mmCIF file of C-alpha atoms in Angstrom:
data_model
loop_
_atom_site.group_PDB
_atom_site.id
_atom_site.type_symbol
_atom_site.label_atom_id
_atom_site.label_comp_id
_atom_site.label_asym_id
_atom_site.label_seq_id
_atom_site.Cartn_x
_atom_site.Cartn_y
_atom_site.Cartn_z
ATOM 1 C CA MET I 1 37.265 -2.315 -23.983
ATOM 2 C CA SER I 2 34.411 -3.222 -26.263
ATOM 3 C CA GLU I 3 33.399 -0.832 -29.006
ATOM 4 C CA ARG I 4 30.305 1.285 -28.535
ATOM 5 C CA LEU I 5 27.478 1.041 -31.023
ATOM 6 C CA GLN I 6 26.432 4.008 -33.156
ATOM 7 C CA PRO I 7 23.072 4.851 -34.747
ATOM 8 C CA GLY I 8 22.770 2.978 -38.039
ATOM 9 C CA ASP I 9 24.859 -0.007 -36.866
ATOM 10 C CA THR I 10 23.250 -3.428 -37.092
ATOM 11 C CA ALA I 11 22.328 -4.491 -33.558
ATOM 12 C CA PRO I 12 24.292 -7.626 -32.599
ATOM 13 C CA ALA I 13 22.066 -10.721 -32.634
ATOM 14 C CA PHE I 14 21.659 -12.566 -29.354
ATOM 15 C CA THR I 15 19.832 -15.421 -27.689
ATOM 16 C CA LEU I 16 19.965 -15.465 -23.889
ATOM 17 C CA PRO I 17 17.983 -17.278 -21.174
ATOM 18 C CA ASP I 18 15.243 -15.339 -19.391
ATOM 19 C CA ALA I 19 14.315 -15.650 -15.713
ATOM 20 C CA ASP I 20 12.613 -18.995 -16.456
ATOM 21 C CA GLY I 21 15.533 -20.299 -18.532
ATOM 22 C CA THR I 22 13.585 -19.825 -21.782
ATOM 23 C CA PRO I 23 15.732 -18.564 -24.689
ATOM 24 C CA VAL I 24 14.978 -14.983 -25.769
ATOM 25 C CA SER I 25 16.334 -13.785 -29.131
ATOM 26 C CA LEU I 26 16.489 -10.302 -30.557
ATOM 27 C CA SER I 27 15.452 -11.856 -33.902
ATOM 28 C CA ASP I 28 12.152 -12.964 -32.289
ATOM 29 C CA ARG I 29 11.288 -9.259 -32.085
ATOM 30 C CA ALA I 30 11.841 -8.498 -35.804
ATOM 31 C CA GLY I 31 9.311 -5.929 -36.973
ATOM 32 C CA ARG I 32 9.081 -4.326 -33.526
ATOM 33 C CA LYS I 33 11.217 -1.704 -31.880
ATOM 34 C CA VAL I 34 13.209 -3.014 -28.934
ATOM 35 C CA ILE I 35 14.758 -1.163 -26.017
ATOM 36 C CA VAL I 36 17.669 -3.294 -24.806
ATOM 37 C CA TYR I 37 19.024 -2.012 -21.525
ATOM 38 C CA PHE I 38 22.117 -3.251 -19.714
ATOM 39 C CA TYR I 39 22.450 -3.126 -15.939
ATOM 40 C CA PRO I 40 25.118 -4.404 -13.517
ATOM 41 C CA ALA I 41 23.202 -6.660 -11.103
ATOM 42 C CA ALA I 42 19.704 -7.747 -10.141
ATOM 43 C CA LEU I 43 18.514 -6.993 -6.605
ATOM 44 C CA THR I 44 20.686 -3.891 -6.158
ATOM 45 C CA PRO I 45 19.143 -0.461 -5.411
ATOM 46 C CA GLY I 46 19.935 1.357 -8.688
ATOM 47 C CA CYS I 47 19.102 -1.615 -10.883
ATOM 48 C CA THR I 48 15.857 -2.175 -8.978
ATOM 49 C CA LYS I 49 14.865 1.480 -9.488
ATOM 50 C CA GLN I 50 15.596 1.252 -13.225
ATOM 51 C CA ALA I 51 13.750 -2.070 -13.686
ATOM 52 C CA CYS I 52 10.737 -0.749 -11.754
ATOM 53 C CA ASP I 53 10.718 2.423 -13.901
ATOM 54 C CA PHE I 54 10.675 0.313 -17.070
ATOM 55 C CA THR I 55 7.901 -1.887 -15.602
ATOM 56 C CA ASP I 56 5.856 1.182 -14.575
ATOM 57 C CA ASN I 57 6.092 2.537 -18.144
ATOM 58 C CA LEU I 58 5.775 -0.783 -19.971
ATOM 59 C CA ASP I 59 2.193 -0.188 -21.146
ATOM 60 C CA LEU I 60 3.139 3.211 -22.612
ATOM 61 C CA LEU I 61 6.238 1.766 -24.313
ATOM 62 C CA ALA I 62 4.399 -1.321 -25.622
ATOM 63 C CA GLY I 63 1.552 0.870 -26.875
ATOM 64 C CA ALA I 64 4.125 2.849 -28.889
ATOM 65 C CA GLY I 65 5.469 -0.408 -30.374
ATOM 66 C CA TYR I 66 8.481 -0.981 -28.101
ATOM 67 C CA ASP I 67 9.488 -4.213 -26.382
ATOM 68 C CA VAL I 68 11.873 -3.949 -23.426
ATOM 69 C CA ILE I 69 14.641 -6.436 -22.635
ATOM 70 C CA GLY I 70 16.929 -5.999 -19.625
ATOM 71 C CA VAL I 71 20.347 -7.693 -19.810
ATOM 72 C CA SER I 72 22.661 -8.359 -16.855
ATOM 73 C CA PRO I 73 25.399 -10.887 -16.110
ATOM 74 C CA ASP I 74 23.044 -12.636 -13.646
ATOM 75 C CA LYS I 75 21.952 -16.261 -13.882
ATOM 76 C CA PRO I 76 18.242 -17.035 -14.535
ATOM 77 C CA GLU I 77 17.650 -18.084 -10.898
ATOM 78 C CA LYS I 78 18.668 -14.634 -9.635
ATOM 79 C CA LEU I 79 16.608 -12.938 -12.338
ATOM 80 C CA ALA I 80 13.556 -14.962 -11.259
ATOM 81 C CA LYS I 81 14.057 -13.823 -7.628
ATOM 82 C CA PHE I 82 14.410 -10.217 -8.837
ATOM 83 C CA ARG I 83 11.252 -10.451 -10.956
ATOM 84 C CA GLU I 84 9.200 -11.999 -8.129
ATOM 85 C CA LYS I 85 10.467 -9.679 -5.377
ATOM 86 C CA GLU I 86 9.854 -6.489 -7.373
ATOM 87 C CA ASN I 87 6.840 -7.639 -9.467
ATOM 88 C CA LEU I 88 8.729 -6.844 -12.667
ATOM 89 C CA ARG I 89 7.014 -7.241 -16.038
ATOM 90 C CA VAL I 90 9.985 -6.452 -18.288
ATOM 91 C CA THR I 91 11.787 -9.349 -19.924
ATOM 92 C CA LEU I 92 15.035 -9.991 -18.042
ATOM 93 C CA VAL I 93 17.790 -12.092 -19.601
ATOM 94 C CA GLY I 94 21.118 -13.261 -18.214
ATOM 95 C CA ASP I 95 24.518 -13.014 -19.894
ATOM 96 C CA PRO I 96 26.944 -14.627 -17.388
ATOM 97 C CA GLU I 97 29.643 -14.973 -20.088
ATOM 98 C CA LYS I 98 29.230 -11.227 -20.833
ATOM 99 C CA GLU I 99 29.431 -11.871 -24.602
ATOM 100 C CA VAL I 100 26.330 -9.799 -25.426
ATOM 101 C CA LEU I 101 27.344 -7.082 -22.960
ATOM 102 C CA GLN I 102 30.665 -6.806 -24.798
ATOM 103 C CA ALA I 103 29.069 -6.950 -28.269
ATOM 104 C CA TYR I 104 26.910 -3.953 -27.321
ATOM 105 C CA GLY I 105 29.799 -1.992 -25.782
ATOM 106 C CA ALA I 106 28.174 -2.285 -22.344
ATOM 107 C CA PHE I 107 31.107 -3.948 -20.581
ATOM 108 C CA GLY I 108 34.496 -2.417 -19.947
ATOM 109 C CA GLU I 109 36.320 0.192 -17.910
ATOM 110 C CA LYS I 110 34.250 2.675 -15.963
ATOM 111 C CA LYS I 111 34.737 5.079 -13.095
ATOM 112 C CA MET I 112 33.187 4.052 -9.809
ATOM 113 C CA TYR I 113 33.706 6.045 -6.628
ATOM 114 C CA GLY I 114 36.749 7.713 -8.185
ATOM 115 C CA ARG I 115 38.433 4.431 -9.180
ATOM 116 C CA THR I 116 38.657 2.809 -12.583
ATOM 117 C CA VAL I 117 37.067 -0.640 -12.549
ATOM 118 C CA THR I 118 35.999 -3.139 -15.203
ATOM 119 C CA GLY I 119 32.324 -3.994 -15.218
ATOM 120 C CA VAL I 120 28.910 -3.462 -16.732
ATOM 121 C CA ILE I 121 28.406 0.029 -18.146
ATOM 122 C CA ARG I 122 24.760 0.997 -17.580
ATOM 123 C CA SER I 123 23.567 1.467 -21.164
ATOM 124 C CA THR I 124 20.447 1.535 -23.299
ATOM 125 C CA VAL I 125 20.244 0.691 -26.995
ATOM 126 C CA VAL I 126 17.081 1.347 -28.992
ATOM 127 C CA VAL I 127 16.800 -1.052 -31.945
ATOM 128 C CA ASP I 128 14.408 -0.273 -34.817
ATOM 129 C CA GLU I 129 12.102 -2.691 -36.643
ATOM 130 C CA GLU I 130 14.865 -3.616 -39.124
ATOM 131 C CA GLY I 131 17.366 -4.493 -36.395
ATOM 132 C CA LYS I 132 19.386 -1.279 -36.737
ATOM 133 C CA VAL I 133 20.564 0.815 -33.793
ATOM 134 C CA GLU I 134 18.361 3.904 -33.527
ATOM 135 C CA ARG I 135 19.968 5.232 -30.322
ATOM 136 C CA ALA I 136 22.892 4.066 -28.203
ATOM 137 C CA LEU I 137 23.157 5.649 -24.762
ATOM 138 C CA TYR I 138 26.063 4.851 -22.440
ATOM 139 C CA ASN I 139 26.785 5.645 -18.781
ATOM 140 C CA VAL I 140 23.113 6.417 -18.178
ATOM 141 C CA ARG I 141 21.802 7.047 -14.674
ATOM 142 C CA ALA I 142 19.546 4.483 -13.032
ATOM 143 C CA THR I 143 17.213 7.175 -11.702
ATOM 144 C CA GLY I 144 15.319 9.299 -14.203
ATOM 145 C CA HIS I 145 16.682 7.482 -17.251
ATOM 146 C CA VAL I 146 13.368 5.927 -18.319
ATOM 147 C CA ALA I 147 11.563 9.291 -18.087
ATOM 148 C CA LYS I 148 14.304 10.934 -20.189
ATOM 149 C CA LEU I 149 14.153 8.094 -22.734
ATOM 150 C CA ILE I 150 10.377 8.508 -23.059
ATOM 151 C CA ARG I 151 10.851 12.264 -23.629
ATOM 152 C CA ASP I 152 13.650 11.654 -26.172
ATOM 153 C CA LEU I 153 11.462 9.165 -28.075
ATOM 154 C CA SER I 154 8.594 11.718 -28.022
ATOM 155 C CA LEU I 155 6.156 9.278 -26.391
#
């Protein structure tokens, strides 16, 4: 199981392809706060709800200086379908090799319907302007998570 990040840790650097295949790097966002959220699969009900919540609150988050990047093990083609179907405005990137998911502690054993399985652990990491972890939230719920995050960040 990959190790979970703690506040104060340096956020692992990454460069992953977005829905158009364009590389997106955390380092491109230096000087801005970034909410990096990890979700299991595009075009599934919970992940759609979460992505739509982030999209619905994107103006508020951006106005407070936050960029939002969603990471899943999906390939860019599937992310593009997801973005088009749901009119998503958040940046979605794919990590099919699951290297970034593991680096952020968002891949490993989890309980699902009473069984232990290995997969993506729905997580959110808030990275500050210096690239340090401000908050690391694991096993978050798809529904209501964005509203709670906004409250926790006092936005």
